Structure formats: structure tokens, C-alpha cells
CSV table of N, CA and C in Angstrom, one decimal:
chain,number,residue,atom,x,y,z
A,439,MET,N,-81.0,-73.5,-85.2
A,439,MET,CA,-80.5,-73.0,-84.0
A,439,MET,C,-81.5,-72.9,-82.9
A,440,ALA,N,-81.2,-73.4,-81.7
A,440,ALA,CA,-82.1,-73.4,-80.6
A,440,ALA,C,-82.4,-72.0,-80.1
A,441,ALA,N,-83.6,-71.7,-79.7
A,441,ALA,CA,-84.0,-70.4,-79.3
A,441,ALA,C,-84.3,-70.2,-77.8
A,442,GLY,N,-84.9,-71.2,-77.2
A,442,GLY,CA,-85.3,-71.1,-75.8
A,442,GLY,C,-86.4,-70.1,-75.6
A,443,PHE,N,-86.9,-70.0,-74.3
A,443,PHE,CA,-87.9,-69.1,-73.9
A,443,PHE,C,-88.0,-69.0,-72.4
A,444,ALA,N,-88.7,-68.0,-71.9
A,444,ALA,CA,-89.0,-67.8,-70.5
A,444,ALA,C,-90.4,-67.3,-70.3
A,445,ARG,N,-91.2,-68.0,-69.4
A,445,ARG,CA,-92.6,-67.6,-69.3
A,445,ARG,C,-93.2,-68.0,-68.0
A,446,VAL,N,-94.3,-67.4,-67.7
A,446,VAL,CA,-95.2,-67.8,-66.6
A,446,VAL,C,-96.5,-68.1,-67.3
A,447,THR,N,-97.0,-69.3,-67.0
A,447,THR,CA,-98.2,-69.8,-67.7
A,447,THR,C,-99.1,-70.5,-66.8
A,448,GLN,N,-100.4,-70.6,-67.3
A,448,GLN,CA,-101.4,-71.4,-66.6
A,448,GLN,C,-101.5,-72.8,-67.2
A,449,SER,N,-100.8,-73.0,-68.3
A,449,SER,CA,-100.9,-74.3,-69.0
A,449,SER,C,-100.0,-75.3,-68.3
A,450,PRO,N,-100.3,-76.6,-68.4
A,450,PRO,CA,-99.4,-77.6,-67.8
A,450,PRO,C,-98.1,-77.5,-68.6
A,451,LEU,N,-97.0,-77.9,-67.8
A,451,LEU,CA,-95.6,-77.7,-68.3
A,451,LEU,C,-95.2,-79.1,-69.0
A,452,ASP,N,-94.5,-78.9,-70.0
A,452,ASP,CA,-94.0,-80.1,-70.8
A,452,ASP,C,-92.5,-80.1,-70.9
A,453,VAL,N,-91.9,-81.1,-70.2
A,453,VAL,CA,-90.4,-81.2,-70.1
A,453,VAL,C,-89.9,-81.3,-71.5
A,454,GLY,N,-90.5,-82.1,-72.4
A,454,GLY,CA,-90.0,-82.3,-73.7
A,454,GLY,C,-89.9,-81.0,-74.5
A,455,GLU,N,-90.9,-80.2,-74.4
A,455,GLU,CA,-91.0,-78.9,-75.1
A,455,GLU,C,-89.7,-78.1,-74.7
A,456,HIS,N,-89.4,-78.1,-73.4
A,456,HIS,CA,-88.3,-77.3,-72.9
A,456,HIS,C,-87.0,-77.9,-73.5
A,457,ILE,N,-86.8,-79.2,-73.5
A,457,ILE,CA,-85.6,-79.8,-74.0
A,457,ILE,C,-85.5,-79.5,-75.5
A,458,SER,N,-86.6,-79.6,-76.2
A,458,SER,CA,-86.6,-79.3,-77.7
A,458,SER,C,-86.2,-77.9,-78.0
A,459,ALA,N,-86.6,-76.9,-77.1
A,459,ALA,CA,-86.3,-75.5,-77.3
A,459,ALA,C,-84.9,-75.2,-77.2
A,460,VAL,N,-84.1,-76.0,-76.5
A,460,VAL,CA,-82.7,-75.7,-76.3
A,460,VAL,C,-81.7,-76.6,-77.0
A,461,SER,N,-82.2,-77.6,-77.6
A,461,SER,CA,-81.4,-78.6,-78.2
A,461,SER,C,-81.1,-78.3,-79.6
A,462,ASP,N,-79.8,-78.6,-80.0
A,462,ASP,CA,-79.4,-78.6,-81.4
A,462,ASP,C,-78.1,-79.3,-81.5
A,463,ALA,N,-77.6,-79.4,-82.7
A,463,ALA,CA,-76.4,-80.3,-83.0
A,463,ALA,C,-75.1,-79.7,-82.3
A,464,THR,N,-75.1,-78.5,-81.9
A,464,THR,CA,-73.9,-78.0,-81.2
A,464,THR,C,-73.9,-78.2,-79.7
A,465,HIS,N,-75.0,-78.7,-79.2
A,465,HIS,CA,-75.0,-78.9,-77.7
A,465,HIS,C,-74.8,-80.4,-77.4
A,466,GLY,N,-73.8,-80.6,-76.6
A,466,GLY,CA,-73.5,-82.0,-76.1
A,466,GLY,C,-74.1,-82.2,-74.7
A,467,ALA,N,-74.6,-81.1,-74.1
A,467,ALA,CA,-75.1,-81.3,-72.7
A,467,ALA,C,-76.5,-80.6,-72.7
A,468,VAL,N,-77.5,-81.2,-72.1
A,468,VAL,CA,-78.7,-80.6,-71.8
A,468,VAL,C,-79.0,-81.0,-70.3
A,469,VAL,N,-79.1,-79.9,-69.5
A,469,VAL,CA,-79.4,-80.1,-68.1
A,469,VAL,C,-80.8,-79.7,-67.8
A,470,THR,N,-81.6,-80.5,-67.1
A,470,THR,CA,-83.0,-80.1,-66.8
A,470,THR,C,-83.2,-80.0,-65.3
A,471,PHE,N,-84.2,-79.2,-64.9
A,471,PHE,CA,-84.7,-79.2,-63.5
A,471,PHE,C,-86.2,-79.3,-63.6
A,472,ILE,N,-86.7,-80.1,-62.8
A,472,ILE,CA,-88.2,-80.3,-62.7
A,472,ILE,C,-88.6,-80.1,-61.3
A,473,GLY,N,-89.4,-79.1,-61.0
A,473,GLY,CA,-89.9,-78.8,-59.7
A,473,GLY,C,-91.4,-79.2,-59.7
A,474,GLN,N,-91.7,-80.2,-58.9
A,474,GLN,CA,-93.1,-80.7,-58.9
A,474,GLN,C,-93.7,-80.5,-57.5
A,475,VAL,N,-95.0,-80.4,-57.4
A,475,VAL,CA,-95.7,-80.3,-56.1
A,475,VAL,C,-95.6,-81.5,-55.3
A,476,ARG,N,-95.1,-81.4,-54.1
A,476,ARG,CA,-94.9,-82.5,-53.2
A,476,ARG,C,-96.0,-82.5,-52.1
A,477,ASP,N,-96.2,-83.7,-51.4
A,477,ASP,CA,-97.2,-83.8,-50.5
A,477,ASP,C,-96.9,-83.4,-49.1
A,478,HIS,N,-95.8,-82.6,-48.9
A,478,HIS,CA,-95.4,-82.1,-47.6
A,478,HIS,C,-94.6,-80.8,-47.8
A,479,ASP,N,-94.6,-80.0,-46.7
A,479,ASP,CA,-93.9,-78.8,-46.8
A,479,ASP,C,-93.5,-78.4,-45.3
A,480,PRO,N,-92.3,-77.8,-45.1
A,480,PRO,CA,-92.0,-77.4,-43.7
A,480,PRO,C,-93.0,-76.5,-43.1
A,481,ASP,N,-93.7,-75.7,-43.9
A,481,ASP,CA,-94.7,-74.8,-43.3
A,481,ASP,C,-96.1,-75.5,-43.0
A,482,ALA,N,-96.2,-76.7,-43.5
A,482,ALA,CA,-97.5,-77.4,-43.3
A,482,ALA,C,-97.5,-78.2,-42.1
A,483,THR,N,-98.7,-78.3,-41.4
A,483,THR,CA,-98.8,-79.1,-40.2
A,483,THR,C,-99.3,-80.5,-40.6
A,484,GLY,N,-99.8,-80.7,-41.8
A,484,GLY,CA,-100.3,-82.0,-42.2
A,484,GLY,C,-99.9,-82.2,-43.7
A,485,ARG,N,-100.4,-83.2,-44.3
A,485,ARG,CA,-100.1,-83.6,-45.7
A,485,ARG,C,-100.7,-82.5,-46.6
A,486,VAL,N,-99.9,-82.1,-47.6
A,486,VAL,CA,-100.3,-81.2,-48.6
A,486,VAL,C,-101.1,-81.9,-49.7
A,487,THR,N,-102.2,-81.3,-50.1
A,487,THR,CA,-103.0,-81.9,-51.2
A,487,THR,C,-103.0,-81.2,-52.5
A,488,GLY,N,-102.6,-79.9,-52.4
A,488,GLY,CA,-102.5,-79.1,-53.7
A,488,GLY,C,-102.1,-77.7,-53.4
A,489,LEU,N,-101.9,-76.9,-54.4
A,489,LEU,CA,-101.4,-75.5,-54.3
A,489,LEU,C,-102.1,-74.7,-55.3
A,490,ASP,N,-102.3,-73.4,-55.0
A,490,ASP,CA,-102.8,-72.4,-55.9
A,490,ASP,C,-101.6,-71.4,-56.0
A,491,TYR,N,-101.0,-71.3,-57.2
A,491,TYR,CA,-99.9,-70.3,-57.4
A,491,TYR,C,-100.5,-69.1,-58.0
A,492,SER,N,-100.2,-67.9,-57.4
A,492,SER,CA,-100.6,-66.6,-57.9
A,492,SER,C,-99.3,-65.8,-58.3
A,493,ALA,N,-99.4,-65.0,-59.3
A,493,ALA,CA,-98.3,-64.2,-59.7
A,493,ALA,C,-98.6,-62.7,-59.9
A,494,HIS,N,-97.6,-61.9,-59.6
A,494,HIS,CA,-97.7,-60.5,-59.8
A,494,HIS,C,-97.8,-60.3,-61.3
A,495,PRO,N,-98.5,-59.2,-61.8
A,495,PRO,CA,-98.7,-59.0,-63.2
A,495,PRO,C,-97.3,-58.9,-64.0
A,496,ASP,N,-96.3,-58.5,-63.3
A,496,ASP,CA,-95.0,-58.3,-63.9
A,496,ASP,C,-94.1,-59.6,-63.9
A,497,ALA,N,-94.7,-60.7,-63.4
A,497,ALA,CA,-93.9,-62.0,-63.3
A,497,ALA,C,-93.4,-62.5,-64.6
A,498,GLY,N,-94.1,-62.4,-65.6
A,498,GLY,CA,-93.7,-62.8,-67.0
A,498,GLY,C,-92.5,-62.0,-67.5
A,499,ARG,N,-92.6,-60.7,-67.3
A,499,ARG,CA,-91.5,-59.9,-67.7
A,499,ARG,C,-90.3,-60.1,-66.9
A,500,LEU,N,-90.4,-60.3,-65.6
A,500,LEU,CA,-89.3,-60.6,-64.7
A,500,LEU,C,-88.6,-61.9,-65.0
A,501,ILE,N,-89.4,-62.9,-65.2
A,501,ILE,CA,-88.7,-64.2,-65.5
A,501,ILE,C,-87.9,-64.1,-66.8
A,502,GLY,N,-88.4,-63.3,-67.8
A,502,GLY,CA,-87.6,-63.0,-69.0
A,502,GLY,C,-86.3,-62.3,-68.7
A,503,GLU,N,-86.4,-61.3,-67.9
A,503,GLU,CA,-85.2,-60.5,-67.5
A,503,GLU,C,-84.2,-61.4,-66.8
A,504,ILE,N,-84.7,-62.3,-65.9
A,504,ILE,CA,-83.8,-63.2,-65.3
A,504,ILE,C,-83.1,-64.1,-66.3
A,505,ALA,N,-83.9,-64.7,-67.2
A,505,ALA,CA,-83.3,-65.5,-68.3
A,505,ALA,C,-82.2,-64.7,-69.1
A,506,ASP,N,-82.5,-63.5,-69.4
A,506,ASP,CA,-81.5,-62.7,-70.1
A,506,ASP,C,-80.3,-62.5,-69.3
A,507,ARG,N,-80.4,-62.2,-68.0
A,507,ARG,CA,-79.3,-62.0,-67.1
A,507,ARG,C,-78.4,-63.3,-67.0
A,508,VAL,N,-79.1,-64.5,-66.8
A,508,VAL,CA,-78.3,-65.7,-66.8
A,508,VAL,C,-77.6,-66.0,-68.1
A,509,ARG,N,-78.3,-65.7,-69.2
A,509,ARG,CA,-77.6,-65.9,-70.5
A,509,ARG,C,-76.4,-64.9,-70.6
A,510,GLY,N,-76.5,-63.7,-70.0
A,510,GLY,CA,-75.4,-62.8,-70.0
A,510,GLY,C,-74.2,-63.3,-69.2
A,511,GLN,N,-74.5,-64.0,-68.1
A,511,GLN,CA,-73.5,-64.5,-67.2
A,511,GLN,C,-72.9,-65.8,-67.8
A,512,HIS,N,-73.7,-66.5,-68.6
A,512,HIS,CA,-73.3,-67.8,-69.2
A,512,HIS,C,-73.6,-67.8,-70.7
A,513,PRO,N,-72.7,-67.0,-71.4
A,513,PRO,CA,-73.1,-66.8,-72.9
A,513,PRO,C,-73.0,-68.0,-73.8
A,514,LEU,N,-72.5,-69.1,-73.3
A,514,LEU,CA,-72.4,-70.3,-74.1
A,514,LEU,C,-73.6,-71.2,-74.0
A,515,VAL,N,-74.7,-70.8,-73.4
A,515,VAL,CA,-75.9,-71.6,-73.1
A,515,VAL,C,-77.1,-71.1,-73.8
A,516,VAL,N,-78.1,-72.0,-74.0
A,516,VAL,CA,-79.4,-71.7,-74.5
A,516,VAL,C,-80.3,-72.2,-73.4
A,517,LEU,N,-81.4,-71.4,-73.0
A,517,LEU,CA,-82.2,-71.9,-71.9
A,517,LEU,C,-83.7,-71.7,-72.2
A,518,ALA,N,-84.4,-72.5,-71.5
A,518,ALA,CA,-85.9,-72.4,-71.5
A,518,ALA,C,-86.4,-72.6,-70.1
A,519,VAL,N,-87.3,-71.8,-69.6
A,519,VAL,CA,-87.8,-71.9,-68.2
A,519,VAL,C,-89.2,-71.5,-68.2
A,520,SER,N,-90.0,-72.2,-67.4
A,520,SER,CA,-91.4,-71.9,-67.2
A,520,SER,C,-91.8,-72.1,-65.8
A,521,HIS,N,-92.6,-71.2,-65.3
A,521,HIS,CA,-93.3,-71.4,-64.0
A,521,HIS,C,-94.8,-71.4,-64.2
A,522,ARG,N,-95.4,-72.4,-63.6
A,522,ARG,CA,-96.9,-72.5,-63.8
A,522,ARG,C,-97.6,-71.8,-62.7
A,523,ILE,N,-98.7,-71.2,-63.0
A,523,ILE,CA,-99.6,-70.6,-62.0
A,523,ILE,C,-101.0,-71.2,-62.1
A,524,GLY,N,-101.8,-71.0,-61.1
A,524,GLY,CA,-103.1,-71.6,-61.1
A,524,GLY,C,-103.1,-72.7,-60.1
A,525,HIS,N,-104.1,-73.6,-60.2
A,525,HIS,CA,-104.2,-74.7,-59.2
A,525,HIS,C,-103.4,-75.9,-59.7
A,526,LEU,N,-102.6,-76.5,-58.8
A,526,LEU,CA,-101.8,-77.6,-59.1
A,526,LEU,C,-102.0,-78.7,-58.0
A,527,ASP,N,-102.1,-79.9,-58.4
A,527,ASP,CA,-102.2,-81.0,-57.5
A,527,ASP,C,-100.8,-81.6,-57.2
A,528,VAL,N,-100.8,-82.4,-56.2
A,528,VAL,CA,-99.5,-83.1,-55.9
A,528,VAL,C,-99.1,-83.9,-57.1
A,529,GLY,N,-97.8,-83.7,-57.5
A,529,GLY,CA,-97.2,-84.4,-58.7
A,529,GLY,C,-97.2,-83.5,-59.9
A,530,ASP,N,-98.0,-82.5,-59.9
A,530,ASP,CA,-98.0,-81.6,-61.1
A,530,ASP,C,-96.7,-80.8,-61.1
A,531,LEU,N,-96.3,-80.4,-62.3
A,531,LEU,CA,-95.0,-79.7,-62.5
A,531,LEU,C,-95.3,-78.2,-62.3
A,532,ALA,N,-94.5,-77.6,-61.4
A,532,ALA,CA,-94.6,-76.1,-61.1
A,532,ALA,C,-93.5,-75.3,-61.8
A,533,LEU,N,-92.3,-75.9,-62.0
A,533,LEU,CA,-91.2,-75.2,-62.5
A,533,LEU,C,-90.4,-76.1,-63.4
A,534,VAL,N,-90.1,-75.8,-64.6
A,534,VAL,CA,-89.3,-76.6,-65.5
A,534,VAL,C,-88.3,-75.7,-66.1
A,535,ALA,N,-87.0,-76.1,-66.1
A,535,ALA,CA,-85.9,-75.4,-66.7
A,535,ALA,C,-85.1,-76.4,-67.5
A,536,ALA,N,-84.6,-76.0,-68.7
A,536,ALA,CA,-83.7,-76.8,-69.5
A,536,ALA,C,-82.6,-75.8,-70.0
A,537,VAL,N,-81.4,-76.3,-69.9
A,537,VAL,CA,-80.3,-75.4,-70.3
A,537,VAL,C,-79.3,-76.3,-71.1
A,538,ALA,N,-78.9,-75.9,-72.3
A,538,ALA,CA,-78.0,-76.6,-73.1
A,538,ALA,C,-76.8,-75.8,-73.5
A,539,SER,N,-75.7,-76.6,-73.6
A,539,SER,CA,-74.4,-76.0,-74.1
A,539,SER,C,-73.6,-77.1,-74.6
A,540,ALA,N,-72.4,-76.7,-75.2
A,540,ALA,CA,-71.5,-77.7,-75.7
A,540,ALA,C,-71.0,-78.6,-74.6
A,541,HIS,N,-70.8,-78.0,-73.4
A,541,HIS,CA,-70.2,-78.8,-72.3
A,541,HIS,C,-71.1,-78.8,-71.1
A,542,ARG,N,-71.0,-79.8,-70.3
A,542,ARG,CA,-71.9,-80.0,-69.1
A,542,ARG,C,-71.7,-79.0,-68.0
A,543,GLY,N,-70.4,-78.5,-67.8
A,543,GLY,CA,-70.1,-77.6,-66.8
A,543,GLY,C,-70.9,-76.3,-66.9
A,544,ASP,N,-70.9,-75.8,-68.1
A,544,ASP,CA,-71.6,-74.5,-68.4
A,544,ASP,C,-73.1,-74.7,-68.2
A,545,ALA,N,-73.6,-75.8,-68.7
A,545,ALA,CA,-75.1,-76.1,-68.6
A,545,ALA,C,-75.5,-76.3,-67.1
A,546,PHE,N,-74.7,-77.0,-66.3
A,546,PHE,CA,-75.1,-77.2,-64.9
A,546,PHE,C,-75.0,-75.9,-64.2
A,547,ALA,N,-74.0,-75.1,-64.4
A,547,ALA,CA,-73.9,-73.8,-63.7
A,547,ALA,C,-75.0,-72.9,-64.0
A,548,ALA,N,-75.3,-72.8,-65.3
A,548,ALA,CA,-76.4,-71.9,-65.7
A,548,ALA,C,-77.7,-72.3,-65.2
A,549,CYS,N,-78.0,-73.6,-65.2
A,549,CYS,CA,-79.3,-74.2,-64.8
A,549,CYS,C,-79.5,-73.9,-63.3
A,550,GLU,N,-78.4,-74.1,-62.5
A,550,GLU,CA,-78.6,-73.8,-61.1
A,550,GLU,C,-78.8,-72.3,-60.8
A,551,SER,N,-78.1,-71.5,-61.5
A,551,SER,CA,-78.3,-70.0,-61.4
A,551,SER,C,-79.7,-69.6,-61.8
A,552,LEU,N,-80.1,-70.2,-62.9
A,552,LEU,CA,-81.5,-69.8,-63.4
A,552,LEU,C,-82.6,-70.2,-62.4
A,553,VAL,N,-82.5,-71.5,-61.9
A,553,VAL,CA,-83.6,-71.9,-61.0
A,553,VAL,C,-83.5,-71.2,-59.7
A,554,GLU,N,-82.4,-71.0,-59.1
A,554,GLU,CA,-82.3,-70.3,-57.8
A,554,GLU,C,-82.7,-68.8,-57.9
A,555,THR,N,-82.4,-68.2,-59.0
A,555,THR,CA,-82.8,-66.8,-59.2
A,555,THR,C,-84.3,-66.7,-59.5
A,556,VAL,N,-84.9,-67.6,-60.3
A,556,VAL,CA,-86.3,-67.6,-60.5
A,556,VAL,C,-87.0,-67.7,-59.2
A,557,LYS,N,-86.6,-68.7,-58.4
A,557,LYS,CA,-87.3,-69.0,-57.1
A,557,LYS,C,-87.1,-67.8,-56.1
A,558,ALA,N,-86.0,-67.1,-56.2
A,558,ALA,CA,-85.8,-66.0,-55.3
A,558,ALA,C,-86.4,-64.6,-55.7
A,559,GLU,N,-86.6,-64.4,-57.0
A,559,GLU,CA,-86.9,-63.1,-57.5
A,559,GLU,C,-88.2,-63.0,-58.2
A,560,VAL,N,-88.8,-64.0,-58.8
A,560,VAL,CA,-90.0,-63.9,-59.5
A,560,VAL,C,-91.2,-63.8,-58.5
A,561,PRO,N,-92.0,-62.8,-58.5
A,561,PRO,CA,-93.1,-62.6,-57.5
A,561,PRO,C,-94.3,-63.6,-57.8
A,562,ILE,N,-94.0,-64.8,-57.3
A,562,ILE,CA,-95.1,-65.9,-57.4
A,562,ILE,C,-95.2,-66.4,-55.9
A,563,TRP,N,-96.5,-66.5,-55.5
A,563,TRP,CA,-96.9,-67.0,-54.2
A,563,TRP,C,-97.7,-68.2,-54.3
A,564,LYS,N,-97.7,-69.0,-53.2
A,564,LYS,CA,-98.6,-70.2,-53.2
A,564,LYS,C,-99.5,-70.2,-52.0
A,565,LYS,N,-100.7,-70.6,-52.3
A,565,LYS,CA,-101.7,-71.0,-51.2
A,565,LYS,C,-101.7,-72.5,-51.2
A,566,GLN,N,-101.3,-73.0,-50.0
A,566,GLN,CA,-101.1,-74.4,-49.8
A,566,GLN,C,-102.3,-75.0,-49.1
A,567,TYR,N,-102.9,-76.1,-49.6
A,567,TYR,CA,-104.0,-76.8,-49.1
A,567,TYR,C,-103.5,-78.1,-48.4
A,568,GLU,N,-104.1,-78.4,-47.2
A,568,GLU,CA,-103.7,-79.6,-46.4
A,568,GLU,C,-104.9,-80.5,-46.3
A,569,VAL,N,-104.6,-81.7,-46.0
A,569,VAL,CA,-105.6,-82.8,-46.0
A,569,VAL,C,-106.7,-82.5,-45.1
A,570,ASP,N,-106.5,-81.8,-44.0
A,570,ASP,CA,-107.6,-81.5,-43.1
A,570,ASP,C,-108.5,-80.3,-43.5
A,571,GLY,N,-108.2,-79.8,-44.7
A,571,GLY,CA,-109.0,-78.7,-45.2
A,571,GLY,C,-108.4,-77.3,-44.9
A,572,THR,N,-107.4,-77.2,-44.1
A,572,THR,CA,-106.8,-75.9,-43.8
A,572,THR,C,-105.9,-75.5,-45.0
A,573,ASN,N,-105.7,-74.2,-45.0
A,573,ASN,CA,-104.8,-73.7,-46.1
A,573,ASN,C,-104.0,-72.5,-45.5
A,574,SER,N,-102.9,-72.2,-46.1
A,574,SER,CA,-102.0,-71.1,-45.7
A,574,SER,C,-101.2,-70.6,-46.9
A,575,TRP,N,-100.9,-69.3,-46.8
A,575,TRP,CA,-100.1,-68.7,-47.9
A,575,TRP,C,-98.6,-68.9,-47.6
A,576,VAL,N,-97.8,-69.2,-48.6
A,576,VAL,CA,-96.4,-69.4,-48.4
A,576,VAL,C,-95.7,-68.4,-49.4
A,577,GLY,N,-94.6,-67.8,-48.9
A,577,GLY,CA,-93.8,-66.9,-49.8
A,577,GLY,C,-94.3,-65.5,-49.9
A,578,LEU,N,-95.2,-65.0,-49.0
A,578,LEU,CA,-95.7,-63.7,-49.1
A,578,LEU,C,-94.6,-62.7,-48.6
């Protein structure tokens, strides 16, 4: 039986690990979301070269509570979600979510809810570096 997880980590994120954590013979649908660092941002004046993600000490607990809440709203799913902190370069994975269920509708709805809630409620901030050497905080 798939178990899933929810965490904030400094380790690189592995999409396969997330899929494996939610997959089993009862699940016909596995929906994934991959959020990766891009080379531009509406708040940047130039090209983005990297980010430093910082998290409140309660971020790990809060992402777990969000996962529990989404599971409560979508009881037919199993989910795994991770947000990375520390320094990330363009292309690195910052957020990975995988949600599995017997049917795709449940998995899609739960994955969207999970990702949107994590982005809105987990206290994680980013310091954004630009090609000209400037930097700025986003999400404070």
C-alpha cells in the first residue's frame, strides 16, 4: 500500500521517488507537478540566474498539515509533496508533488489543491539572483 509523504528538504528532489511513494496496483492515475527554477520572473529586471529558498522553522510541520488537509478533502488519493530549500540554479526542482488515485479526476483535483495551498501557505521565501549581480527577496 502506498504511503506518501510531505516534507521541506535541502536535498535535490527526485520525481521518481514521489511517484513510487504514491503508486500501487489500486491506482490507475498518477498526476505530477514539477516546479523548477526558471530564468525569468515578473519581479526581476533581468535574467534570473538562481535562487536561495529560506523556510520558517515550522515549514515542515505546515506542509504536513496541508497534506493531511488535502487528503481529508480528497480521501481517495495518496500524495507525496516536497519543497526544496537552499541554493537552486535555473532548472533545479523547487517543488514536486505526486498524487495517485483510482481515477484521474480525483488525482487532478487533489494535486491542484495541494500545489496551490503549499504555494500560498507554507512560509518559504526566495532570494532571487539576476545576471547583473543584483538580488531581491520575493514572497516576504
